[in-house]
Amino acid sequence: MTGTTRSVARSTALSMALRIGAAIATGTAAGAAGAVELPTPAAAREQLAQDAVPTEVVTVLEPHLARKGRMPEVRYVGFPADAALAKLLGPDWNAAGRELEFRALDGFVSRIPVERFAQHRAWLVIAREDGRPFQVDNHLQGEQQVPLGPFYLVWDNRRSKALQAEGGALWPYQVGAVSSGPSSTRALLPGGLARRYGAAADLARTNCLSCHRIRGYGGDKMPLDLDVAVKGFDAAAWRRWLLTPSAVRPGTTMPPLAEGRSEADRAAMAQQLYDYLRALPAR
């Protein structure tokens, strides 16, 4: 890494450290149930974080750059997620049964059970280590030069086949706010549906609720209530829409469901989602 690149990475890392420190110092960081809206980089630079979380360089397989099942390695600069979240949300951020909401600037919402952070290492990254623009070409959604900042949540997927197969479903970028709340299980599994459809609800939480909604619960990017929309599909049409969305609607930014999995697995997942959504009681 050249001296110039090191300077860029160091400067960007310091800016993010200041941002976290500013949130804490100004009281923006609320209790475990509150949201943290991050200040702008310009505002953060004006303050000094006395107990900043140190940055690390992390290498991941970038799922948004996946082509034909292959993901290139990318090195990012960022903060260990567990340490950063403890600073932002307080020491009880990972209490059992909690769920974190990462809200992006474009309305994308990713809700992640805290237990996942105990199972896999994660980082809130804020720059590329090589000094190149902090952006990505999202091949699966046909988008180019998509900004990743201010925060991008990445996972240590190089040695985890499960994370590789999962793709970028739980890799939210452009994150501008983080909050903690109770698990969404009750909202997604009303009545006695938990035993039969618990796994399907987990699939929906991971793959659908960043953009869509179920029973009013989910993201704001494409606020479509899937439990209502599914009534207009038969099983075959639903599978086509989830597995090959661009073939059904050319130009859509919706990515194919779980593209890193086998075709048999993907078809089974689509059917699980269909059966679960159809089983939800009318509101």
PDB file of N, CA and C in Angstrom, residues 44-147:
ATOM      1  N   ALA A  44     -18.903  15.252  12.067  1.00  0.00           N
ATOM      2  CA  ALA A  44     -18.097  14.356  12.889  1.00  0.00           C
ATOM      3  C   ALA A  44     -16.645  14.809  12.961  1.00  0.00           C
ATOM      4  N   ARG A  45     -16.128  15.354  11.875  1.00  0.00           N
ATOM      5  CA  ARG A  45     -14.729  15.796  11.854  1.00  0.00           C
ATOM      6  C   ARG A  45     -14.458  16.908  12.854  1.00  0.00           C
ATOM      7  N   GLU A  46     -15.491  17.618  13.267  1.00  0.00           N
ATOM      8  CA  GLU A  46     -15.309  18.738  14.181  1.00  0.00           C
ATOM      9  C   GLU A  46     -15.157  18.292  15.633  1.00  0.00           C
ATOM     10  N   GLN A  47     -15.359  17.007  15.879  1.00  0.00           N
ATOM     11  CA  GLN A  47     -15.323  16.522  17.252  1.00  0.00           C
ATOM     12  C   GLN A  47     -14.256  15.451  17.404  1.00  0.00           C
ATOM     13  N   LEU A  48     -13.825  15.227  18.590  1.00  0.00           N
ATOM     14  CA  LEU A  48     -12.788  14.242  18.899  1.00  0.00           C
ATOM     15  C   LEU A  48     -13.400  13.129  19.736  1.00  0.00           C
ATOM     16  N   ALA A  49     -13.276  11.920  19.225  1.00  0.00           N
ATOM     17  CA  ALA A  49     -13.791  10.774  19.973  1.00  0.00           C
ATOM     18  C   ALA A  49     -12.725  10.313  20.962  1.00  0.00           C
ATOM     19  N   GLN A  50     -13.012  10.425  22.248  1.00  0.00           N
ATOM     20  CA  GLN A  50     -12.032  10.086  23.272  1.00  0.00           C
ATOM     21  C   GLN A  50     -11.810   8.570  23.390  1.00  0.00           C
ATOM     22  N   ASP A  51     -12.842   7.795  23.107  1.00  0.00           N
ATOM     23  CA  ASP A  51     -12.701   6.335  23.233  1.00  0.00           C
ATOM     24  C   ASP A  51     -13.107   5.659  21.924  1.00  0.00           C
ATOM     25  N   ALA A  52     -12.538   6.129  20.817  1.00  0.00           N
ATOM     26  CA  ALA A  52     -12.903   5.608  19.498  1.00  0.00           C
ATOM     27  C   ALA A  52     -12.579   4.117  19.384  1.00  0.00           C
ATOM     28  N   VAL A  53     -13.427   3.400  18.687  1.00  0.00           N
ATOM     29  CA  VAL A  53     -13.176   1.996  18.384  1.00  0.00           C
ATOM     30  C   VAL A  53     -12.114   1.926  17.297  1.00  0.00           C
ATOM     31  N   PRO A  54     -11.032   1.188  17.492  1.00  0.00           N
ATOM     32  CA  PRO A  54      -9.973   1.151  16.476  1.00  0.00           C
ATOM     33  C   PRO A  54     -10.432   0.463  15.198  1.00  0.00           C
ATOM     34  N   THR A  55      -9.887   0.886  14.076  1.00  0.00           N
ATOM     35  CA  THR A  55     -10.236   0.287  12.790  1.00  0.00           C
ATOM     36  C   THR A  55      -9.362  -0.923  12.502  1.00  0.00           C
ATOM     37  N   GLU A  56      -9.856  -1.773  11.632  1.00  0.00           N
ATOM     38  CA  GLU A  56      -9.130  -2.944  11.166  1.00  0.00           C
ATOM     39  C   GLU A  56      -9.257  -3.031   9.650  1.00  0.00           C
ATOM     40  N   VAL A  57      -8.347  -3.743   9.030  1.00  0.00           N
ATOM     41  CA  VAL A  57      -8.465  -4.076   7.611  1.00  0.00           C
ATOM     42  C   VAL A  57      -9.010  -5.495   7.529  1.00  0.00           C
ATOM     43  N   VAL A  58     -10.099  -5.678   6.789  1.00  0.00           N
ATOM     44  CA  VAL A  58     -10.756  -6.977   6.700  1.00  0.00           C
ATOM     45  C   VAL A  58     -10.909  -7.371   5.243  1.00  0.00           C
ATOM     46  N   THR A  59     -10.643  -8.632   4.949  1.00  0.00           N
ATOM     47  CA  THR A  59     -10.803  -9.168   3.599  1.00  0.00           C
ATOM     48  C   THR A  59     -12.047 -10.042   3.552  1.00  0.00           C
ATOM     49  N   VAL A  60     -12.941  -9.768   2.602  1.00  0.00           N
ATOM     50  CA  VAL A  60     -14.168 -10.546   2.457  1.00  0.00           C
ATOM     51  C   VAL A  60     -14.333 -10.955   0.999  1.00  0.00           C
ATOM     52  N   LEU A  61     -15.192 -11.930   0.773  1.00  0.00           N
ATOM     53  CA  LEU A  61     -15.644 -12.256  -0.572  1.00  0.00           C
ATOM     54  C   LEU A  61     -16.872 -11.397  -0.839  1.00  0.00           C
ATOM     55  N   GLU A  62     -16.760 -10.461  -1.777  1.00  0.00           N
ATOM     56  CA  GLU A  62     -17.805  -9.455  -1.974  1.00  0.00           C
ATOM     57  C   GLU A  62     -19.000 -10.046  -2.728  1.00  0.00           C
ATOM     58  N   PRO A  63     -20.136 -10.278  -2.018  1.00  0.00           N
ATOM     59  CA  PRO A  63     -21.284 -10.930  -2.667  1.00  0.00           C
ATOM     60  C   PRO A  63     -21.958 -10.076  -3.723  1.00  0.00           C
ATOM     61  N   HIS A  64     -21.865  -8.754  -3.614  1.00  0.00           N
ATOM     62  CA  HIS A  64     -22.520  -7.899  -4.595  1.00  0.00           C
ATOM     63  C   HIS A  64     -21.782  -7.885  -5.931  1.00  0.00           C
ATOM     64  N   LEU A  65     -20.556  -8.408  -5.948  1.00  0.00           N
ATOM     65  CA  LEU A  65     -19.796  -8.511  -7.190  1.00  0.00           C
ATOM     66  C   LEU A  65     -19.806  -9.936  -7.740  1.00  0.00           C
ATOM     67  N   ALA A  66     -20.693 -10.770  -7.214  1.00  0.00           N
ATOM     68  CA  ALA A  66     -20.727 -12.174  -7.624  1.00  0.00           C
ATOM     69  C   ALA A  66     -21.103 -12.318  -9.096  1.00  0.00           C
ATOM     70  N   ARG A  67     -20.391 -13.199  -9.776  1.00  0.00           N
ATOM     71  CA  ARG A  67     -20.710 -13.568 -11.152  1.00  0.00           C
ATOM     72  C   ARG A  67     -20.551 -15.080 -11.287  1.00  0.00           C
ATOM     73  N   LYS A  68     -21.632 -15.722 -11.688  1.00  0.00           N
ATOM     74  CA  LYS A  68     -21.637 -17.167 -11.873  1.00  0.00           C
ATOM     75  C   LYS A  68     -21.122 -17.900 -10.636  1.00  0.00           C
ATOM     76  N   GLY A  69     -21.576 -17.417  -9.493  1.00  0.00           N
ATOM     77  CA  GLY A  69     -21.235 -18.080  -8.245  1.00  0.00           C
ATOM     78  C   GLY A  69     -19.877 -17.741  -7.679  1.00  0.00           C
ATOM     79  N   ARG A  70     -19.102 -16.894  -8.354  1.00  0.00           N
ATOM     80  CA  ARG A  70     -17.774 -16.533  -7.871  1.00  0.00           C
ATOM     81  C   ARG A  70     -17.763 -15.107  -7.361  1.00  0.00           C
ATOM     82  N   MET A  71     -17.131 -14.921  -6.185  1.00  0.00           N
ATOM     83  CA  MET A  71     -17.070 -13.610  -5.563  1.00  0.00           C
ATOM     84  C   MET A  71     -15.615 -13.202  -5.383  1.00  0.00           C
ATOM     85  N   PRO A  72     -15.241 -12.020  -5.849  1.00  0.00           N
ATOM     86  CA  PRO A  72     -13.852 -11.584  -5.686  1.00  0.00           C
ATOM     87  C   PRO A  72     -13.562 -11.125  -4.263  1.00  0.00           C
ATOM     88  N   GLU A  73     -12.299 -11.206  -3.867  1.00  0.00           N
ATOM     89  CA  GLU A  73     -11.895 -10.686  -2.576  1.00  0.00           C
ATOM     90  C   GLU A  73     -11.771  -9.171  -2.641  1.00  0.00           C
ATOM     91  N   VAL A  74     -12.248  -8.499  -1.588  1.00  0.00           N
ATOM     92  CA  VAL A  74     -12.118  -7.055  -1.444  1.00  0.00           C
ATOM     93  C   VAL A  74     -11.666  -6.769  -0.020  1.00  0.00           C
ATOM     94  N   ARG A  75     -10.743  -5.828   0.130  1.00  0.00           N
ATOM     95  CA  ARG A  75     -10.243  -5.441   1.449  1.00  0.00           C
ATOM     96  C   ARG A  75     -10.852  -4.094   1.840  1.00  0.00           C
ATOM     97  N   TYR A  76     -11.486  -4.081   3.020  1.00  0.00           N
ATOM     98  CA  TYR A  76     -12.130  -2.877   3.523  1.00  0.00           C
ATOM     99  C   TYR A  76     -11.484  -2.435   4.830  1.00  0.00           C
ATOM    100  N   VAL A  77     -11.706  -1.174   5.166  1.00  0.00           N
ATOM    101  CA  VAL A  77     -11.297  -0.617   6.448  1.00  0.00           C
ATOM    102  C   VAL A  77     -12.564  -0.379   7.266  1.00  0.00           C
ATOM    103  N   GLY A  78     -12.566  -0.866   8.494  1.00  0.00           N
ATOM    104  CA  GLY A  78     -13.771  -0.672   9.291  1.00  0.00           C
ATOM    105  C   GLY A  78     -13.586  -1.052  10.738  1.00  0.00           C
ATOM    106  N   PHE A  79     -14.696  -1.060  11.465  1.00  0.00           N
ATOM    107  CA  PHE A  79     -14.721  -1.309  12.894  1.00  0.00           C
ATOM    108  C   PHE A  79     -15.320  -2.684  13.180  1.00  0.00           C
ATOM    109  N   PRO A  80     -14.761  -3.457  14.115  1.00  0.00           N
ATOM    110  CA  PRO A  80     -15.428  -4.687  14.542  1.00  0.00           C
ATOM    111  C   PRO A  80     -16.851  -4.347  14.979  1.00  0.00           C
ATOM    112  N   ALA A  81     -17.809  -5.049  14.413  1.00  0.00           N
ATOM    113  CA  ALA A  81     -19.213  -4.679  14.640  1.00  0.00           C
ATOM    114  C   ALA A  81     -19.601  -4.780  16.105  1.00  0.00           C
ATOM    115  N   ASP A  82     -19.130  -5.812  16.803  1.00  0.00           N
ATOM    116  CA  ASP A  82     -19.564  -5.962  18.189  1.00  0.00           C
ATOM    117  C   ASP A  82     -19.084  -4.796  19.043  1.00  0.00           C
ATOM    118  N   ALA A  83     -17.838  -4.339  18.830  1.00  0.00           N
ATOM    119  CA  ALA A  83     -17.328  -3.214  19.611  1.00  0.00           C
ATOM    120  C   ALA A  83     -18.043  -1.920  19.237  1.00  0.00           C
ATOM    121  N   ALA A  84     -18.246  -1.690  17.928  1.00  0.00           N
ATOM    122  CA  ALA A  84     -18.907  -0.462  17.486  1.00  0.00           C
ATOM    123  C   ALA A  84     -20.350  -0.408  17.963  1.00  0.00           C
ATOM    124  N   LEU A  85     -21.048  -1.540  17.896  1.00  0.00           N
ATOM    125  CA  LEU A  85     -22.452  -1.557  18.314  1.00  0.00           C
ATOM    126  C   LEU A  85     -22.591  -1.366  19.817  1.00  0.00           C
ATOM    127  N   ALA A  86     -21.638  -1.889  20.578  1.00  0.00           N
ATOM    128  CA  ALA A  86     -21.669  -1.662  22.023  1.00  0.00           C
ATOM    129  C   ALA A  86     -21.500  -0.181  22.330  1.00  0.00           C
ATOM    130  N   LYS A  87     -20.645   0.518  21.567  1.00  0.00           N
ATOM    131  CA  LYS A  87     -20.467   1.957  21.767  1.00  0.00           C
ATOM    132  C   LYS A  87     -21.718   2.727  21.356  1.00  0.00           C
ATOM    133  N   LEU A  88     -22.351   2.279  20.266  1.00  0.00           N
ATOM    134  CA  LEU A  88     -23.496   3.010  19.728  1.00  0.00           C
ATOM    135  C   LEU A  88     -24.778   2.749  20.504  1.00  0.00           C
ATOM    136  N   LEU A  89     -25.020   1.492  20.865  1.00  0.00           N
ATOM    137  CA  LEU A  89     -26.309   1.099  21.429  1.00  0.00           C
ATOM    138  C   LEU A  89     -26.255   0.757  22.906  1.00  0.00           C
ATOM    139  N   GLY A  90     -25.065   0.697  23.460  1.00  0.00           N
ATOM    140  CA  GLY A  90     -24.946   0.367  24.867  1.00  0.00           C
ATOM    141  C   GLY A  90     -24.555  -1.086  25.076  1.00  0.00           C
ATOM    142  N   PRO A  91     -24.146  -1.435  26.284  1.00  0.00           N
ATOM    143  CA  PRO A  91     -23.611  -2.777  26.549  1.00  0.00           C
ATOM    144  C   PRO A  91     -24.616  -3.905  26.399  1.00  0.00           C
ATOM    145  N   ASP A  92     -25.905  -3.591  26.414  1.00  0.00           N
ATOM    146  CA  ASP A  92     -26.934  -4.631  26.306  1.00  0.00           C
ATOM    147  C   ASP A  92     -27.452  -4.794  24.877  1.00  0.00           C
ATOM    148  N   TRP A  93     -26.701  -4.310  23.892  1.00  0.00           N
ATOM    149  CA  TRP A  93     -27.171  -4.347  22.503  1.00  0.00           C
ATOM    150  C   TRP A  93     -27.438  -5.772  22.032  1.00  0.00           C
ATOM    151  N   ASN A  94     -26.702  -6.749  22.575  1.00  0.00           N
ATOM    152  CA  ASN A  94     -26.841  -8.129  22.110  1.00  0.00           C
ATOM    153  C   ASN A  94     -27.581  -9.016  23.100  1.00  0.00           C
ATOM    154  N   ALA A  95     -28.489  -8.423  23.886  1.00  0.00           N
ATOM    155  CA  ALA A  95     -29.297  -9.219  24.809  1.00  0.00           C
ATOM    156  C   ALA A  95     -30.141 -10.226  24.033  1.00  0.00           C
ATOM    157  N   ALA A  96     -30.304 -11.402  24.587  1.00  0.00           N
ATOM    158  CA  ALA A  96     -31.031 -12.486  23.918  1.00  0.00           C
ATOM    159  C   ALA A  96     -32.423 -12.035  23.495  1.00  0.00           C
ATOM    160  N   GLY A  97     -32.816 -12.461  22.297  1.00  0.00           N
ATOM    161  CA  GLY A  97     -34.148 -12.151  21.805  1.00  0.00           C
ATOM    162  C   GLY A  97     -34.273 -10.798  21.141  1.00  0.00           C
ATOM    163  N   ARG A  98     -33.152 -10.068  21.022  1.00  0.00           N
ATOM    164  CA  ARG A  98     -33.186  -8.762  20.382  1.00  0.00           C
ATOM    165  C   ARG A  98     -32.902  -8.900  18.886  1.00  0.00           C
ATOM    166  N   GLU A  99     -33.208  -7.843  18.172  1.00  0.00           N
ATOM    167  CA  GLU A  99     -32.999  -7.805  16.726  1.00  0.00           C
ATOM    168  C   GLU A  99     -32.511  -6.398  16.373  1.00  0.00           C
ATOM    169  N   LEU A 100     -31.467  -6.308  15.555  1.00  0.00           N
ATOM    170  CA  LEU A 100     -30.935  -5.016  15.154  1.00  0.00           C
ATOM    171  C   LEU A 100     -31.516  -4.610  13.807  1.00  0.00           C
ATOM    172  N   GLU A 101     -31.829  -3.337  13.693  1.00  0.00           N
ATOM    173  CA  GLU A 101     -32.335  -2.789  12.436  1.00  0.00           C
ATOM    174  C   GLU A 101     -31.291  -1.831  11.868  1.00  0.00           C
ATOM    175  N   PHE A 102     -30.803  -2.151  10.672  1.00  0.00           N
ATOM    176  CA  PHE A 102     -29.872  -1.293   9.953  1.00  0.00           C
ATOM    177  C   PHE A 102     -30.663  -0.618   8.831  1.00  0.00           C
ATOM    178  N   ARG A 103     -30.812   0.694   8.941  1.00  0.00           N
ATOM    179  CA  ARG A 103     -31.651   1.438   7.990  1.00  0.00           C
ATOM    180  C   ARG A 103     -30.772   2.230   7.043  1.00  0.00           C
ATOM    181  N   ALA A 104     -30.944   1.975   5.733  1.00  0.00           N
ATOM    182  CA  ALA A 104     -30.139   2.634   4.717  1.00  0.00           C
ATOM    183  C   ALA A 104     -30.767   3.943   4.276  1.00  0.00           C
ATOM    184  N   LEU A 105     -29.965   4.771   3.635  1.00  0.00           N
ATOM    185  CA  LEU A 105     -30.430   6.078   3.195  1.00  0.00           C
ATOM    186  C   LEU A 105     -31.525   5.969   2.138  1.00  0.00           C
ATOM    187  N   ASP A 106     -31.575   4.843   1.395  1.00  0.00           N
ATOM    188  CA  ASP A 106     -32.552   4.701   0.317  1.00  0.00           C
ATOM    189  C   ASP A 106     -33.817   3.957   0.748  1.00  0.00           C
ATOM    190  N   GLY A 107     -33.975   3.712   2.070  1.00  0.00           N
ATOM    191  CA  GLY A 107     -35.159   3.025   2.560  1.00  0.00           C
ATOM    192  C   GLY A 107     -34.984   1.536   2.755  1.00  0.00           C
ATOM    193  N   PHE A 108     -33.847   0.979   2.344  1.00  0.00           N
ATOM    194  CA  PHE A 108     -33.543  -0.430   2.557  1.00  0.00           C
ATOM    195  C   PHE A 108     -33.382  -0.672   4.054  1.00  0.00           C
ATOM    196  N   VAL A 109     -34.014  -1.712   4.563  1.00  0.00           N
ATOM    197  CA  VAL A 109     -33.939  -2.040   5.985  1.00  0.00           C
ATOM    198  C   VAL A 109     -33.505  -3.490   6.134  1.00  0.00           C
ATOM    199  N   SER A 110     -32.502  -3.721   6.954  1.00  0.00           N
ATOM    200  CA  SER A 110     -32.048  -5.075   7.224  1.00  0.00           C
ATOM    201  C   SER A 110     -32.183  -5.341   8.719  1.00  0.00           C
ATOM    202  N   ARG A 111     -32.953  -6.362   9.081  1.00  0.00           N
ATOM    203  CA  ARG A 111     -33.144  -6.718  10.481  1.00  0.00           C
ATOM    204  C   ARG A 111     -32.428  -8.033  10.749  1.00  0.00           C
ATOM    205  N   ILE A 112     -31.541  -8.001  11.720  1.00  0.00           N
ATOM    206  CA  ILE A 112     -30.639  -9.125  11.947  1.00  0.00           C
ATOM    207  C   ILE A 112     -30.697  -9.541  13.415  1.00  0.00           C
ATOM    208  N   PRO A 113     -31.032 -10.795  13.722  1.00  0.00           N
ATOM    209  CA  PRO A 113     -31.023 -11.253  15.114  1.00  0.00           C
ATOM    210  C   PRO A 113     -29.627 -11.112  15.714  1.00  0.00           C
ATOM    211  N   VAL A 114     -29.558 -10.705  16.982  1.00  0.00           N
ATOM    212  CA  VAL A 114     -28.250 -10.487  17.604  1.00  0.00           C
ATOM    213  C   VAL A 114     -27.449 -11.772  17.686  1.00  0.00           C
ATOM    214  N   GLU A 115     -28.135 -12.920  17.709  1.00  0.00           N
ATOM    215  CA  GLU A 115     -27.421 -14.192  17.809  1.00  0.00           C
ATOM    216  C   GLU A 115     -26.467 -14.399  16.635  1.00  0.00           C
ATOM    217  N   ARG A 116     -26.769 -13.807  15.496  1.00  0.00           N
ATOM    218  CA  ARG A 116     -25.903 -13.966  14.325  1.00  0.00           C
ATOM    219  C   ARG A 116     -24.511 -13.379  14.572  1.00  0.00           C
ATOM    220  N   PHE A 117     -24.443 -12.323  15.358  1.00  0.00           N
ATOM    221  CA  PHE A 117     -23.157 -11.696  15.625  1.00  0.00           C
ATOM    222  C   PHE A 117     -22.287 -12.547  16.545  1.00  0.00           C
ATOM    223  N   ALA A 118     -22.900 -13.453  17.290  1.00  0.00           N
ATOM    224  CA  ALA A 118     -22.140 -14.401  18.098  1.00  0.00           C
ATOM    225  C   ALA A 118     -21.649 -15.569  17.250  1.00  0.00           C
ATOM    226  N   GLN A 119     -22.336 -15.831  16.145  1.00  0.00           N
ATOM    227  CA  GLN A 119     -21.981 -16.955  15.282  1.00  0.00           C
ATOM    228  C   GLN A 119     -20.937 -16.582  14.232  1.00  0.00           C
ATOM    229  N   HIS A 120     -20.964 -15.334  13.765  1.00  0.00           N
ATOM    230  CA  HIS A 120     -20.081 -14.910  12.678  1.00  0.00           C
ATOM    231  C   HIS A 120     -19.496 -13.532  12.985  1.00  0.00           C
ATOM    232  N   ARG A 121     -18.233 -13.335  12.614  1.00  0.00           N
ATOM    233  CA  ARG A 121     -17.598 -12.029  12.800  1.00  0.00           C
ATOM    234  C   ARG A 121     -18.118 -11.054  11.746  1.00  0.00           C
ATOM    235  N   ALA A 122     -18.302  -9.808  12.164  1.00  0.00           N
ATOM    236  CA  ALA A 122     -18.812  -8.780  11.262  1.00  0.00           C
ATOM    237  C   ALA A 122     -18.065  -7.473  11.517  1.00  0.00           C
ATOM    238  N   TRP A 123     -18.094  -6.605  10.508  1.00  0.00           N
ATOM    239  CA  TRP A 123     -17.468  -5.292  10.615  1.00  0.00           C
ATOM    240  C   TRP A 123     -18.396  -4.246  10.006  1.00  0.00           C
ATOM    241  N   LEU A 124     -18.362  -3.053  10.561  1.00  0.00           N
ATOM    242  CA  LEU A 124     -18.977  -1.893   9.945  1.00  0.00           C
ATOM    243  C   LEU A 124     -17.861  -1.149   9.229  1.00  0.00           C
ATOM    244  N   VAL A 125     -17.806  -1.315   7.909  1.00  0.00           N
ATOM    245  CA  VAL A 125     -16.682  -0.757   7.165  1.00  0.00           C
ATOM    246  C   VAL A 125     -17.058   0.595   6.571  1.00  0.00           C
ATOM    247  N   ILE A 126     -16.005   1.394   6.312  1.00  0.00           N
ATOM    248  CA  ILE A 126     -16.239   2.770   5.908  1.00  0.00           C
ATOM    249  C   ILE A 126     -15.353   3.201   4.734  1.00  0.00           C
ATOM    250  N   ALA A 127     -14.521   2.295   4.217  1.00  0.00           N
ATOM    251  CA  ALA A 127     -13.656   2.635   3.086  1.00  0.00           C
ATOM    252  C   ALA A 127     -13.044   1.366   2.523  1.00  0.00           C
ATOM    253  N   ARG A 128     -12.593   1.446   1.285  1.00  0.00           N
ATOM    254  CA  ARG A 128     -11.775   0.377   0.718  1.00  0.00           C
ATOM    255  C   ARG A 128     -10.333   0.582   1.160  1.00  0.00           C
ATOM    256  N   GLU A 129      -9.649  -0.507   1.430  1.00  0.00           N
ATOM    257  CA  GLU A 129      -8.276  -0.414   1.907  1.00  0.00           C
ATOM    258  C   GLU A 129      -7.329   0.120   0.840  1.00  0.00           C
ATOM    259  N   ASP A 130      -7.663  -0.114  -0.438  1.00  0.00           N
ATOM    260  CA  ASP A 130      -6.779   0.314  -1.521  1.00  0.00           C
ATOM    261  C   ASP A 130      -7.006   1.761  -1.939  1.00  0.00           C
ATOM    262  N   GLY A 131      -7.908   2.473  -1.272  1.00  0.00           N
ATOM    263  CA  GLY A 131      -8.157   3.872  -1.584  1.00  0.00           C
ATOM    264  C   GLY A 131      -9.085   4.106  -2.753  1.00  0.00           C
ATOM    265  N   ARG A 132      -9.563   3.037  -3.411  1.00  0.00           N
ATOM    266  CA  ARG A 132     -10.502   3.209  -4.519  1.00  0.00           C
ATOM    267  C   ARG A 132     -11.851   3.667  -3.986  1.00  0.00           C
ATOM    268  N   PRO A 133     -12.739   4.198  -4.854  1.00  0.00           N
ATOM    269  CA  PRO A 133     -14.037   4.704  -4.384  1.00  0.00           C
ATOM    270  C   PRO A 133     -14.800   3.653  -3.585  1.00  0.00           C
ATOM    271  N   PHE A 134     -15.432   4.115  -2.532  1.00  0.00           N
ATOM    272  CA  PHE A 134     -16.201   3.241  -1.646  1.00  0.00           C
ATOM    273  C   PHE A 134     -17.570   3.013  -2.270  1.00  0.00           C
ATOM    274  N   GLN A 135     -17.598   2.145  -3.265  1.00  0.00           N
ATOM    275  CA  GLN A 135     -18.813   1.868  -4.025  1.00  0.00           C
ATOM    276  C   GLN A 135     -18.717   0.469  -4.602  1.00  0.00           C
ATOM    277  N   VAL A 136     -19.819   0.003  -5.192  1.00  0.00           N
ATOM    278  CA  VAL A 136     -19.840  -1.351  -5.729  1.00  0.00           C
ATOM    279  C   VAL A 136     -20.773  -1.393  -6.934  1.00  0.00           C
ATOM    280  N   ASP A 137     -20.464  -2.252  -7.882  1.00  0.00           N
ATOM    281  CA  ASP A 137     -21.387  -2.565  -8.968  1.00  0.00           C
ATOM    282  C   ASP A 137     -22.211  -3.767  -8.521  1.00  0.00           C
ATOM    283  N   ASN A 138     -23.490  -3.543  -8.258  1.00  0.00           N
ATOM    284  CA  ASN A 138     -24.351  -4.611  -7.774  1.00  0.00           C
ATOM    285  C   ASN A 138     -24.895  -5.379  -8.980  1.00  0.00           C
ATOM    286  N   HIS A 139     -24.150  -6.419  -9.387  1.00  0.00           N
ATOM    287  CA  HIS A 139     -24.495  -7.148 -10.605  1.00  0.00           C
ATOM    288  C   HIS A 139     -25.881  -7.787 -10.525  1.00  0.00           C
ATOM    289  N   LEU A 140     -26.237  -8.308  -9.350  1.00  0.00           N
ATOM    290  CA  LEU A 140     -27.504  -9.017  -9.230  1.00  0.00           C
ATOM    291  C   LEU A 140     -28.699  -8.097  -9.425  1.00  0.00           C
ATOM    292  N   GLN A 141     -28.525  -6.803  -9.149  1.00  0.00           N
ATOM    293  CA  GLN A 141     -29.619  -5.854  -9.306  1.00  0.00           C
ATOM    294  C   GLN A 141     -29.414  -4.929 -10.507  1.00  0.00           C
ATOM    295  N   GLY A 142     -28.362  -5.175 -11.274  1.00  0.00           N
ATOM    296  CA  GLY A 142     -28.119  -4.380 -12.464  1.00  0.00           C
ATOM    297  C   GLY A 142     -27.795  -2.930 -12.180  1.00  0.00           C
ATOM    298  N   GLU A 143     -27.174  -2.653 -11.022  1.00  0.00           N
ATOM    299  CA  GLU A 143     -26.832  -1.290 -10.625  1.00  0.00           C
ATOM    300  C   GLU A 143     -25.323  -1.114 -10.623  1.00  0.00           C
ATOM    301  N   GLN A 144     -24.864   0.055 -11.057  1.00  0.00           N
ATOM    302  CA  GLN A 144     -23.434   0.320 -11.137  1.00  0.00           C
ATOM    303  C   GLN A 144     -23.047   1.496 -10.254  1.00  0.00           C
ATOM    304  N   GLN A 145     -21.817   1.411  -9.729  1.00  0.00           N
ATOM    305  CA  GLN A 145     -21.230   2.477  -8.928  1.00  0.00           C
ATOM    306  C   GLN A 145     -22.175   2.931  -7.809  1.00  0.00           C
ATOM    307  N   VAL A 146     -22.658   1.951  -7.068  1.00  0.00           N
ATOM    308  CA  VAL A 146     -23.564   2.226  -5.952  1.00  0.00           C
ATOM    309  C   VAL A 146     -22.736   2.627  -4.731  1.00  0.00           C
ATOM    310  N   PRO A 147     -22.949   3.811  -4.158  1.00  0.00           N
ATOM    311  CA  PRO A 147     -22.204   4.202  -2.950  1.00  0.00           C
ATOM    312  C   PRO A 147     -22.497   3.252  -1.793  1.00  0.00           C
TER     313      PRO A 147
END
